[in-house]
Amino acid sequence: MDKFRMLFQHFQSSSESVMNGICLLLAAVTVKLYSSFDFSCPCLARYNALYGLGLLLTPPLALFLCGLLASRQSVVMVEEWRRPTGQRRKDPGVIRYMCSSVLQRALAAPLVWILLALLDGKFFVCAFSSSVDPEKFLDFANMTPSQVQLFLSKVPCKEDELVRDSPARKAVSRYLRCLSQAIGWSVTLLLIILAFLARCLRPCFDQTVFLQRRYWSNYVDLEQKLFDETCCEHARDFAHRCVLHFFASMQSEMRGLRGDRAGTGAEPPKMPEPLEALDGGSGKAHLRVVSSQEQVDQLLSAWYCSKPPLDLRASPGLWGVGLSHRAPAAAPGTRLSQQTHV
């Protein structure tokens, strides 16, 4: 289960090409599901439209939600939209760019399902068989309105005794299938034309704003990912030091108990060694700055409520937001990495 979760998180945080591959995979799964789906219309006047439209629209909705779930950028977009302004302003253009990118990927599989359903025509015939105008067909001239409605509701069920081998049923079914395929091909052609125009006309406009929004969209995603990784690294280092501190304290207490048992001539207990000496001094100064639960809570609250300004020339005090401990001054070449981790 852990391996599956790690694999899912890896796909969520992967590059744009991998996310496009996931969308194509969802589209291929859509085709497979549609080809293996056994459709049976209820052939009841009340439920035909509800059942047909439900199967035409419900699977695309489920695939759309799966596409949003598979995209990490959708969560980052919502967090960027809902976060307090703090020390960093929110750019609505970047949020719109992220929303457009997420929707384009998430709509791939639903559009494939809807187009396949329209080109096949089974769902369309089931949904709209009772809505056909009987005056377009000569075979209904000798039927009462109730008989016409009953007959039209049985059109999707070609094995029913009422419509079996009936030329009227074939005519209505053929008419609805042709209408469904015409709508499907029209939508397909419209989408191709829109994609062609978007591809051809986009270079004709100024690309500066597009490049800026694309850059900051990628930045927000990568920044959140690096912050999560640094928090995990700090939690691991913090837990490691807490465990070492616990064992060092226990060692001091056990030495004190032995000294009491040995009498007044026993040697005084030794003080526990510094944590940097116990864990080898791995040099994680940017993580050891935060060394208590209150400081961790304050740092996480500061990160959410007042994101640090996107100005690396700013003084380090803007990054701490009131924390009582500061990391030691670093060389100019390492200051950037320390600010990024904190």
mmCIF file of C-alpha atoms in Angstrom:
data_model
loop_
_atom_site.group_PDB
_atom_site.id
_atom_site.type_symbol
_atom_site.label_atom_id
_atom_site.label_comp_id
_atom_site.label_asym_id
_atom_site.label_seq_id
_atom_site.Cartn_x
_atom_site.Cartn_y
_atom_site.Cartn_z
ATOM 1 C CA MET A 1 0.000 0.000 0.000
ATOM 2 C CA ASP A 2 2.837 2.401 0.810
ATOM 3 C CA LYS A 3 4.509 1.671 -2.519
ATOM 4 C CA PHE A 4 1.251 2.406 -4.352
ATOM 5 C CA ARG A 5 0.867 5.690 -2.451
ATOM 6 C CA MET A 6 4.456 6.695 -3.256
ATOM 7 C CA LEU A 7 3.914 5.831 -6.926
ATOM 8 C CA PHE A 8 0.709 7.876 -6.995
ATOM 9 C CA GLN A 9 2.453 10.880 -5.399
ATOM 10 C CA HIS A 10 5.293 10.533 -7.910
ATOM 11 C CA PHE A 11 2.833 10.694 -10.796
ATOM 12 C CA GLN A 12 1.113 13.677 -9.194
ATOM 13 C CA SER A 13 4.345 15.643 -8.936
ATOM 14 C CA SER A 14 5.783 14.624 -12.302
ATOM 15 C CA SER A 15 6.329 16.776 -15.325
ATOM 16 C CA GLU A 16 3.738 17.947 -17.813
ATOM 17 C CA SER A 17 4.552 15.174 -20.293
ATOM 18 C CA VAL A 18 3.839 12.491 -17.690
ATOM 19 C CA MET A 19 0.507 14.121 -16.822
ATOM 20 C CA ASN A 20 -0.406 14.185 -20.515
ATOM 21 C CA GLY A 21 0.476 10.495 -20.657
ATOM 22 C CA ILE A 22 -1.871 9.830 -17.733
ATOM 23 C CA CYS A 23 -4.669 11.655 -19.565
ATOM 24 C CA LEU A 24 -4.075 9.567 -22.679
ATOM 25 C CA LEU A 25 -4.138 6.450 -20.504
ATOM 26 C CA LEU A 26 -7.490 7.497 -19.068
ATOM 27 C CA ALA A 27 -8.775 8.038 -22.593
ATOM 28 C CA ALA A 28 -7.601 4.552 -23.602
ATOM 29 C CA VAL A 29 -9.304 3.088 -20.529
ATOM 30 C CA THR A 30 -12.446 4.956 -21.591
ATOM 31 C CA VAL A 31 -12.386 3.278 -25.001
ATOM 32 C CA LYS A 32 -11.894 -0.135 -23.394
ATOM 33 C CA LEU A 33 -14.716 0.383 -20.931
ATOM 34 C CA TYR A 34 -17.052 1.547 -23.657
ATOM 35 C CA SER A 35 -16.286 -1.408 -25.920
ATOM 36 C CA SER A 36 -16.869 -3.910 -23.096
ATOM 37 C CA PHE A 37 -20.008 -2.226 -21.765
ATOM 38 C CA ASP A 38 -23.249 -4.145 -22.241
ATOM 39 C CA PHE A 39 -25.977 -1.552 -22.703
ATOM 40 C CA SER A 40 -29.647 -2.406 -22.158
ATOM 41 C CA CYS A 41 -32.294 0.295 -22.325
ATOM 42 C CA PRO A 42 -35.269 -0.087 -19.920
ATOM 43 C CA CYS A 43 -37.692 0.692 -22.783
ATOM 44 C CA LEU A 44 -40.102 2.533 -20.487
ATOM 45 C CA ALA A 45 -41.418 5.947 -21.427
ATOM 46 C CA ARG A 46 -40.630 7.432 -18.029
ATOM 47 C CA TYR A 47 -37.099 6.111 -17.643
ATOM 48 C CA ASN A 48 -35.618 6.007 -21.146
ATOM 49 C CA ALA A 49 -34.432 9.617 -21.158
ATOM 50 C CA LEU A 50 -33.166 9.466 -17.577
ATOM 51 C CA TYR A 51 -31.272 6.212 -18.144
ATOM 52 C CA GLY A 52 -29.809 7.180 -21.518
ATOM 53 C CA LEU A 53 -28.666 10.632 -20.456
ATOM 54 C CA GLY A 54 -27.348 9.222 -17.183
ATOM 55 C CA LEU A 55 -25.070 6.772 -18.997
ATOM 56 C CA LEU A 56 -24.103 9.482 -21.458
ATOM 57 C CA LEU A 57 -23.061 11.990 -18.775
ATOM 58 C CA THR A 58 -22.287 10.096 -15.534
ATOM 59 C CA PRO A 59 -19.144 8.217 -16.713
ATOM 60 C CA PRO A 60 -17.636 11.430 -18.144
ATOM 61 C CA LEU A 61 -18.225 13.123 -14.800
ATOM 62 C CA ALA A 62 -16.457 10.262 -13.010
ATOM 63 C CA LEU A 63 -13.555 10.413 -15.469
ATOM 64 C CA PHE A 64 -13.356 14.182 -15.034
ATOM 65 C CA LEU A 65 -13.070 13.787 -11.256
ATOM 66 C CA CYS A 66 -10.403 11.106 -11.748
ATOM 67 C CA GLY A 67 -8.487 13.519 -13.962
ATOM 68 C CA LEU A 68 -8.638 16.189 -11.242
ATOM 69 C CA LEU A 69 -7.585 13.634 -8.641
ATOM 70 C CA ALA A 70 -4.589 12.540 -10.704
ATOM 71 C CA SER A 71 -3.371 16.126 -11.082
ATOM 72 C CA ARG A 72 -1.383 17.547 -8.189
ATOM 73 C CA GLN A 73 -1.657 21.001 -9.716
ATOM 74 C CA SER A 74 -5.410 21.095 -9.025
ATOM 75 C CA VAL A 75 -4.759 20.945 -5.265
ATOM 76 C CA VAL A 76 -1.962 23.517 -5.545
ATOM 77 C CA MET A 77 -4.286 25.807 -7.518
ATOM 78 C CA VAL A 78 -7.005 25.676 -4.846
ATOM 79 C CA GLU A 79 -4.457 26.279 -2.086
ATOM 80 C CA GLU A 80 -3.027 29.270 -3.960
ATOM 81 C CA TRP A 81 -6.523 30.662 -4.498
ATOM 82 C CA ARG A 82 -7.626 30.269 -0.865
ATOM 83 C CA ARG A 83 -4.418 31.224 0.953
ATOM 84 C CA PRO A 84 -4.157 34.559 2.830
ATOM 85 C CA THR A 85 -2.285 37.273 0.977
ATOM 86 C CA GLY A 86 0.277 37.839 3.739
ATOM 87 C CA GLN A 87 3.603 39.159 2.472
ATOM 88 C CA ARG A 88 3.090 37.791 -1.046
ATOM 89 C CA ARG A 89 0.401 39.007 -3.385
ATOM 90 C CA LYS A 90 -1.776 36.588 -5.322
ATOM 91 C CA ASP A 91 -1.760 36.823 -9.114
ATOM 92 C CA PRO A 92 -5.212 35.963 -10.555
ATOM 93 C CA GLY A 93 -3.613 35.391 -13.953
ATOM 94 C CA VAL A 94 -1.439 32.574 -12.589
ATOM 95 C CA ILE A 95 -4.473 30.962 -10.943
ATOM 96 C CA ARG A 96 -6.407 31.200 -14.222
ATOM 97 C CA TYR A 97 -3.483 29.648 -16.093
ATOM 98 C CA MET A 98 -3.312 26.764 -13.609
ATOM 99 C CA CYS A 99 -7.078 26.269 -13.825
ATOM 100 C CA SER A 100 -6.953 26.205 -17.624
ATOM 101 C CA SER A 101 -4.092 23.699 -17.594
ATOM 102 C CA VAL A 102 -5.865 21.416 -15.122
ATOM 103 C CA LEU A 103 -9.170 21.532 -17.006
ATOM 104 C CA GLN A 104 -7.554 20.803 -20.370
ATOM 105 C CA ARG A 105 -6.005 17.595 -19.031
ATOM 106 C CA ALA A 106 -9.026 16.533 -16.993
ATOM 107 C CA LEU A 107 -11.461 16.967 -19.910
ATOM 108 C CA ALA A 108 -9.573 14.662 -22.294
ATOM 109 C CA ALA A 109 -11.087 11.355 -21.137
ATOM 110 C CA PRO A 110 -14.684 12.692 -20.677
ATOM 111 C CA LEU A 111 -14.681 14.130 -24.192
ATOM 112 C CA VAL A 112 -13.502 10.804 -25.592
ATOM 113 C CA TRP A 113 -16.365 8.994 -23.819
ATOM 114 C CA ILE A 114 -19.022 11.464 -25.012
ATOM 115 C CA LEU A 115 -17.765 11.399 -28.603
ATOM 116 C CA LEU A 116 -17.688 7.607 -28.656
ATOM 117 C CA ALA A 117 -21.201 7.443 -27.222
ATOM 118 C CA LEU A 118 -22.522 9.903 -29.804
ATOM 119 C CA LEU A 119 -20.843 8.142 -32.710
ATOM 120 C CA ASP A 120 -22.207 4.799 -31.542
ATOM 121 C CA GLY A 121 -25.737 6.135 -30.998
ATOM 122 C CA LYS A 122 -27.092 3.572 -28.507
ATOM 123 C CA PHE A 123 -27.407 5.996 -25.609
ATOM 124 C CA PHE A 124 -28.904 8.667 -27.853
ATOM 125 C CA VAL A 125 -31.546 6.303 -29.225
ATOM 126 C CA CYS A 126 -32.501 5.212 -25.727
ATOM 127 C CA ALA A 127 -32.671 8.759 -24.375
ATOM 128 C CA PHE A 128 -34.634 10.394 -27.202
ATOM 129 C CA SER A 129 -36.732 7.620 -28.731
ATOM 130 C CA SER A 130 -39.847 8.846 -26.896
ATOM 131 C CA SER A 131 -39.231 12.420 -28.064
ATOM 132 C CA VAL A 132 -39.383 11.727 -31.803
ATOM 133 C CA ASP A 133 -42.051 13.590 -33.739
ATOM 134 C CA PRO A 134 -44.356 10.845 -35.089
ATOM 135 C CA GLU A 135 -45.529 13.077 -37.945
ATOM 136 C CA LYS A 136 -42.177 12.524 -39.657
ATOM 137 C CA PHE A 137 -43.035 8.844 -40.167
ATOM 138 C CA LEU A 138 -46.011 7.549 -42.115
ATOM 139 C CA ASP A 139 -46.287 4.296 -40.160
ATOM 140 C CA PHE A 140 -47.844 6.034 -37.136
ATOM 141 C CA ALA A 141 -50.838 7.446 -39.012
ATOM 142 C CA ASN A 142 -53.202 4.671 -37.873
ATOM 143 C CA MET A 143 -52.095 4.648 -34.193
ATOM 144 C CA THR A 144 -53.546 6.479 -31.237
ATOM 145 C CA PRO A 145 -51.255 8.842 -29.266
ATOM 146 C CA SER A 146 -50.919 6.328 -26.410
ATOM 147 C CA GLN A 147 -49.985 3.552 -28.832
ATOM 148 C CA VAL A 148 -47.454 5.832 -30.497
ATOM 149 C CA GLN A 149 -45.791 6.653 -27.149
ATOM 150 C CA LEU A 150 -45.684 2.981 -26.188
ATOM 151 C CA PHE A 151 -44.221 2.039 -29.560
ATOM 152 C CA LEU A 152 -41.562 4.781 -29.427
ATOM 153 C CA SER A 153 -40.518 3.742 -25.911
ATOM 154 C CA LYS A 154 -39.905 0.197 -27.222
ATOM 155 C CA VAL A 155 -37.731 1.308 -30.161
ATOM 156 C CA PRO A 156 -34.366 0.687 -28.370
ATOM 157 C CA CYS A 157 -35.428 -2.918 -27.573
ATOM 158 C CA LYS A 158 -35.404 -4.578 -30.962
ATOM 159 C CA GLU A 159 -36.214 -7.994 -29.465
ATOM 160 C CA ASP A 160 -39.497 -6.811 -27.969
ATOM 161 C CA GLU A 161 -42.563 -8.460 -29.512
ATOM 162 C CA LEU A 162 -44.264 -5.115 -30.140
ATOM 163 C CA VAL A 163 -41.516 -3.756 -32.391
ATOM 164 C CA ARG A 164 -39.794 -6.911 -33.634
ATOM 165 C CA ASP A 165 -39.230 -6.775 -37.415
ATOM 166 C CA SER A 166 -41.158 -3.504 -37.601
ATOM 167 C CA PRO A 167 -40.121 -1.107 -40.395
ATOM 168 C CA ALA A 168 -41.188 1.815 -38.213
ATOM 169 C CA ARG A 169 -38.807 0.805 -35.442
ATOM 170 C CA LYS A 170 -35.924 0.531 -37.910
ATOM 171 C CA ALA A 171 -36.773 3.919 -39.398
ATOM 172 C CA VAL A 172 -36.901 5.653 -35.991
ATOM 173 C CA SER A 173 -33.714 3.927 -34.822
ATOM 174 C CA ARG A 174 -31.886 4.816 -38.034
ATOM 175 C CA TYR A 175 -33.040 8.432 -37.782
ATOM 176 C CA LEU A 176 -31.817 8.808 -34.198
ATOM 177 C CA ARG A 177 -28.502 7.089 -34.907
ATOM 178 C CA CYS A 178 -27.846 9.380 -37.872
ATOM 179 C CA LEU A 179 -28.702 12.407 -35.743
ATOM 180 C CA SER A 180 -26.398 11.195 -32.952
ATOM 181 C CA GLN A 181 -23.515 10.564 -35.344
ATOM 182 C CA ALA A 182 -24.024 13.957 -36.968
ATOM 183 C CA ILE A 183 -23.775 15.636 -33.565
ATOM 184 C CA GLY A 184 -20.712 13.552 -32.686
ATOM 185 C CA TRP A 185 -18.850 14.370 -35.887
ATOM 186 C CA SER A 186 -19.822 18.039 -35.605
ATOM 187 C CA VAL A 187 -18.436 18.243 -32.062
ATOM 188 C CA THR A 188 -15.273 16.421 -33.160
ATOM 189 C CA LEU A 189 -14.765 18.800 -36.079
ATOM 190 C CA LEU A 190 -15.420 21.812 -33.842
ATOM 191 C CA LEU A 191 -12.842 20.666 -31.272
ATOM 192 C CA ILE A 192 -10.258 20.057 -34.010
ATOM 193 C CA ILE A 193 -10.865 23.525 -35.467
ATOM 194 C CA LEU A 194 -10.567 25.161 -32.043
ATOM 195 C CA ALA A 195 -7.333 23.295 -31.293
ATOM 196 C CA PHE A 196 -5.969 24.245 -34.724
ATOM 197 C CA LEU A 197 -6.822 27.923 -34.229
ATOM 198 C CA ALA A 198 -5.350 27.953 -30.736
ATOM 199 C CA ARG A 199 -2.126 26.388 -31.993
ATOM 200 C CA CYS A 200 -1.809 28.671 -35.016
ATOM 201 C CA LEU A 201 -2.923 31.966 -33.487
ATOM 202 C CA ARG A 202 -1.103 31.789 -30.170
ATOM 203 C CA PRO A 203 2.344 32.661 -31.636
ATOM 204 C CA CYS A 204 0.774 35.754 -33.226
ATOM 205 C CA PHE A 205 0.246 37.359 -29.816
ATOM 206 C CA ASP A 206 2.726 38.613 -27.253
ATOM 207 C CA GLN A 207 4.184 35.647 -25.367
ATOM 208 C CA THR A 208 5.523 37.632 -22.408
ATOM 209 C CA VAL A 209 2.467 37.246 -20.168
ATOM 210 C CA PHE A 210 2.106 33.586 -21.129
ATOM 211 C CA LEU A 211 5.730 32.845 -20.241
ATOM 212 C CA GLN A 212 5.419 34.707 -16.934
ATOM 213 C CA ARG A 213 2.279 32.833 -15.903
ATOM 214 C CA ARG A 214 3.750 29.520 -16.952
ATOM 215 C CA TYR A 215 6.914 30.217 -14.945
ATOM 216 C CA TRP A 216 5.091 31.187 -11.754
ATOM 217 C CA SER A 217 2.653 28.333 -12.130
ATOM 218 C CA ASN A 218 5.557 25.882 -12.179
ATOM 219 C CA TYR A 219 7.197 27.800 -9.338
ATOM 220 C CA VAL A 220 4.186 27.506 -7.021
ATOM 221 C CA ASP A 221 4.006 23.764 -7.642
ATOM 222 C CA LEU A 222 7.743 23.216 -7.093
ATOM 223 C CA GLU A 223 7.840 25.477 -4.045
ATOM 224 C CA GLN A 224 5.089 23.519 -2.309
ATOM 225 C CA LYS A 225 6.800 20.248 -3.167
ATOM 226 C CA LEU A 226 10.164 21.441 -1.812
ATOM 227 C CA PHE A 227 8.511 22.778 1.342
ATOM 228 C CA ASP A 228 6.865 19.400 1.971
ATOM 229 C CA GLU A 229 10.176 17.622 1.428
ATOM 230 C CA THR A 230 11.979 20.018 3.784
ATOM 231 C CA CYS A 231 9.268 19.552 6.431
ATOM 232 C CA CYS A 232 9.714 15.777 6.184
ATOM 233 C CA GLU A 233 13.476 16.205 6.488
ATOM 234 C CA HIS A 234 13.076 18.446 9.531
ATOM 235 C CA ALA A 235 10.558 16.075 11.154
ATOM 236 C CA ARG A 236 12.953 13.157 10.674
ATOM 237 C CA ASP A 237 15.903 15.135 12.076
ATOM 238 C CA PHE A 238 13.785 16.524 14.938
ATOM 239 C CA ALA A 239 12.548 13.050 15.894
ATOM 240 C CA HIS A 240 16.105 11.717 15.705
ATOM 241 C CA ARG A 241 17.376 14.394 18.076
ATOM 242 C CA CYS A 242 14.438 13.894 20.472
ATOM 243 C CA VAL A 243 15.174 10.164 20.689
ATOM 244 C CA LEU A 244 18.875 10.845 21.284
ATOM 245 C CA HIS A 245 18.006 13.397 23.939
ATOM 246 C CA PHE A 246 15.732 10.867 25.638
ATOM 247 C CA PHE A 247 18.410 8.180 25.776
ATOM 248 C CA ALA A 248 21.007 10.704 26.950
ATOM 249 C CA SER A 249 18.716 11.815 29.778
ATOM 250 C CA MET A 250 18.001 8.211 30.755
ATOM 251 C CA GLN A 251 21.726 7.486 30.782
ATOM 252 C CA SER A 252 22.285 10.451 33.114
ATOM 253 C CA GLU A 253 19.512 9.307 35.474
ATOM 254 C CA MET A 254 20.820 5.734 35.558
ATOM 255 C CA ARG A 255 24.293 7.006 36.412
ATOM 256 C CA GLY A 256 22.798 9.092 39.212
ATOM 257 C CA LEU A 257 20.961 6.070 40.635
ATOM 258 C CA ARG A 258 24.154 4.013 40.573
ATOM 259 C CA GLY A 259 25.988 6.817 42.367
ATOM 260 C CA ASP A 260 23.349 6.928 45.114
ATOM 261 C CA ARG A 261 23.596 3.195 45.622
ATOM 262 C CA ALA A 262 27.396 3.266 45.804
ATOM 263 C CA GLY A 263 27.347 5.865 48.601
ATOM 264 C CA THR A 264 28.784 9.287 49.013
ATOM 265 C CA GLY A 265 32.165 8.257 47.585
ATOM 266 C CA ALA A 266 30.722 7.644 44.137
ATOM 267 C CA GLU A 267 31.662 9.882 41.231
ATOM 268 C CA PRO A 268 29.115 12.535 40.258
ATOM 269 C CA PRO A 269 27.031 11.666 37.213
ATOM 270 C CA LYS A 270 28.211 12.993 33.910
ATOM 271 C CA MET A 271 26.102 15.481 32.035
ATOM 272 C CA PRO A 272 24.655 14.317 28.722
ATOM 273 C CA GLU A 273 26.670 15.194 25.675
ATOM 274 C CA PRO A 274 25.438 17.863 23.312
ATOM 275 C CA LEU A 275 23.037 16.679 20.614
ATOM 276 C CA GLU A 276 25.424 17.767 17.878
ATOM 277 C CA ALA A 277 28.033 15.402 19.315
ATOM 278 C CA LEU A 278 25.545 12.558 19.722
ATOM 279 C CA ASP A 279 24.222 12.556 16.177
ATOM 280 C CA GLY A 280 27.548 13.276 14.535
ATOM 281 C CA GLY A 281 26.900 16.940 13.701
ATOM 282 C CA SER A 282 25.487 16.426 10.241
ATOM 283 C CA GLY A 283 25.523 20.183 9.658
ATOM 284 C CA LYS A 284 21.787 20.744 9.172
ATOM 285 C CA ALA A 285 21.854 24.217 10.672
ATOM 286 C CA HIS A 286 18.804 25.363 8.725
ATOM 287 C CA LEU A 287 16.801 22.539 10.340
ATOM 288 C CA ARG A 288 18.159 22.900 13.880
ATOM 289 C CA VAL A 289 17.041 26.531 14.039
ATOM 290 C CA VAL A 290 13.513 25.274 14.861
ATOM 291 C CA SER A 291 13.950 23.151 17.971
ATOM 292 C CA SER A 292 10.616 23.118 19.840
ATOM 293 C CA GLN A 293 6.991 22.301 19.149
ATOM 294 C CA GLU A 294 5.919 25.931 19.571
ATOM 295 C CA GLN A 295 8.493 27.070 17.022
ATOM 296 C CA VAL A 296 7.380 24.407 14.539
ATOM 297 C CA ASP A 297 3.734 25.462 14.905
ATOM 298 C CA GLN A 298 4.695 29.119 14.507
ATOM 299 C CA LEU A 299 6.772 28.395 11.414
ATOM 300 C CA LEU A 300 3.983 26.405 9.732
ATOM 301 C CA SER A 301 1.448 29.101 10.585
ATOM 302 C CA ALA A 302 3.765 31.791 9.195
ATOM 303 C CA TRP A 303 4.264 29.816 5.982
ATOM 304 C CA TYR A 304 0.515 29.519 5.411
ATOM 305 C CA CYS A 305 -0.622 32.960 6.602
ATOM 306 C CA SER A 306 2.212 35.148 5.277
ATOM 307 C CA LYS A 307 4.194 33.462 2.541
ATOM 308 C CA PRO A 308 7.714 34.970 2.295
ATOM 309 C CA PRO A 309 8.074 37.619 -0.397
ATOM 310 C CA LEU A 310 9.591 36.540 -3.697
ATOM 311 C CA ASP A 311 12.631 38.739 -3.246
ATOM 312 C CA LEU A 312 15.909 37.038 -2.399
ATOM 313 C CA ARG A 313 17.488 40.413 -1.711
ATOM 314 C CA ALA A 314 15.186 40.931 1.293
ATOM 315 C CA SER A 315 16.610 40.777 4.797
ATOM 316 C CA PRO A 316 16.523 37.379 6.524
ATOM 317 C CA GLY A 317 14.186 38.829 9.176
ATOM 318 C CA LEU A 318 11.319 38.744 6.683
ATOM 319 C CA TRP A 319 11.664 34.981 6.389
ATOM 320 C CA GLY A 320 11.620 34.190 10.108
ATOM 321 C CA VAL A 321 8.348 36.013 10.913
ATOM 322 C CA GLY A 322 9.113 36.414 14.566
ATOM 323 C CA LEU A 323 10.946 33.182 15.383
ATOM 324 C CA SER A 324 13.192 33.616 18.403
ATOM 325 C CA HIS A 325 16.133 31.632 17.008
ATOM 326 C CA ARG A 326 18.094 32.415 13.897
ATOM 327 C CA ALA A 327 20.405 30.304 11.815
ATOM 328 C CA PRO A 328 24.080 31.323 11.859
ATOM 329 C CA ALA A 329 25.173 33.717 9.171
ATOM 330 C CA ALA A 330 26.159 31.879 6.029
ATOM 331 C CA ALA A 331 28.368 32.691 3.120
ATOM 332 C CA PRO A 332 26.716 34.486 0.214
ATOM 333 C CA GLY A 333 26.829 31.335 -1.874
ATOM 334 C CA THR A 334 24.860 29.296 0.673
ATOM 335 C CA ARG A 335 22.331 31.884 1.780
ATOM 336 C CA LEU A 336 19.936 31.046 -1.036
ATOM 337 C CA SER A 337 19.760 27.344 -0.158
ATOM 338 C CA GLN A 338 19.194 28.057 3.527
ATOM 339 C CA GLN A 339 16.363 30.449 2.793
ATOM 340 C CA THR A 340 14.785 27.940 0.489
ATOM 341 C CA HIS A 341 14.834 25.195 3.122
ATOM 342 C CA VAL A 342 13.524 27.352 5.954
#
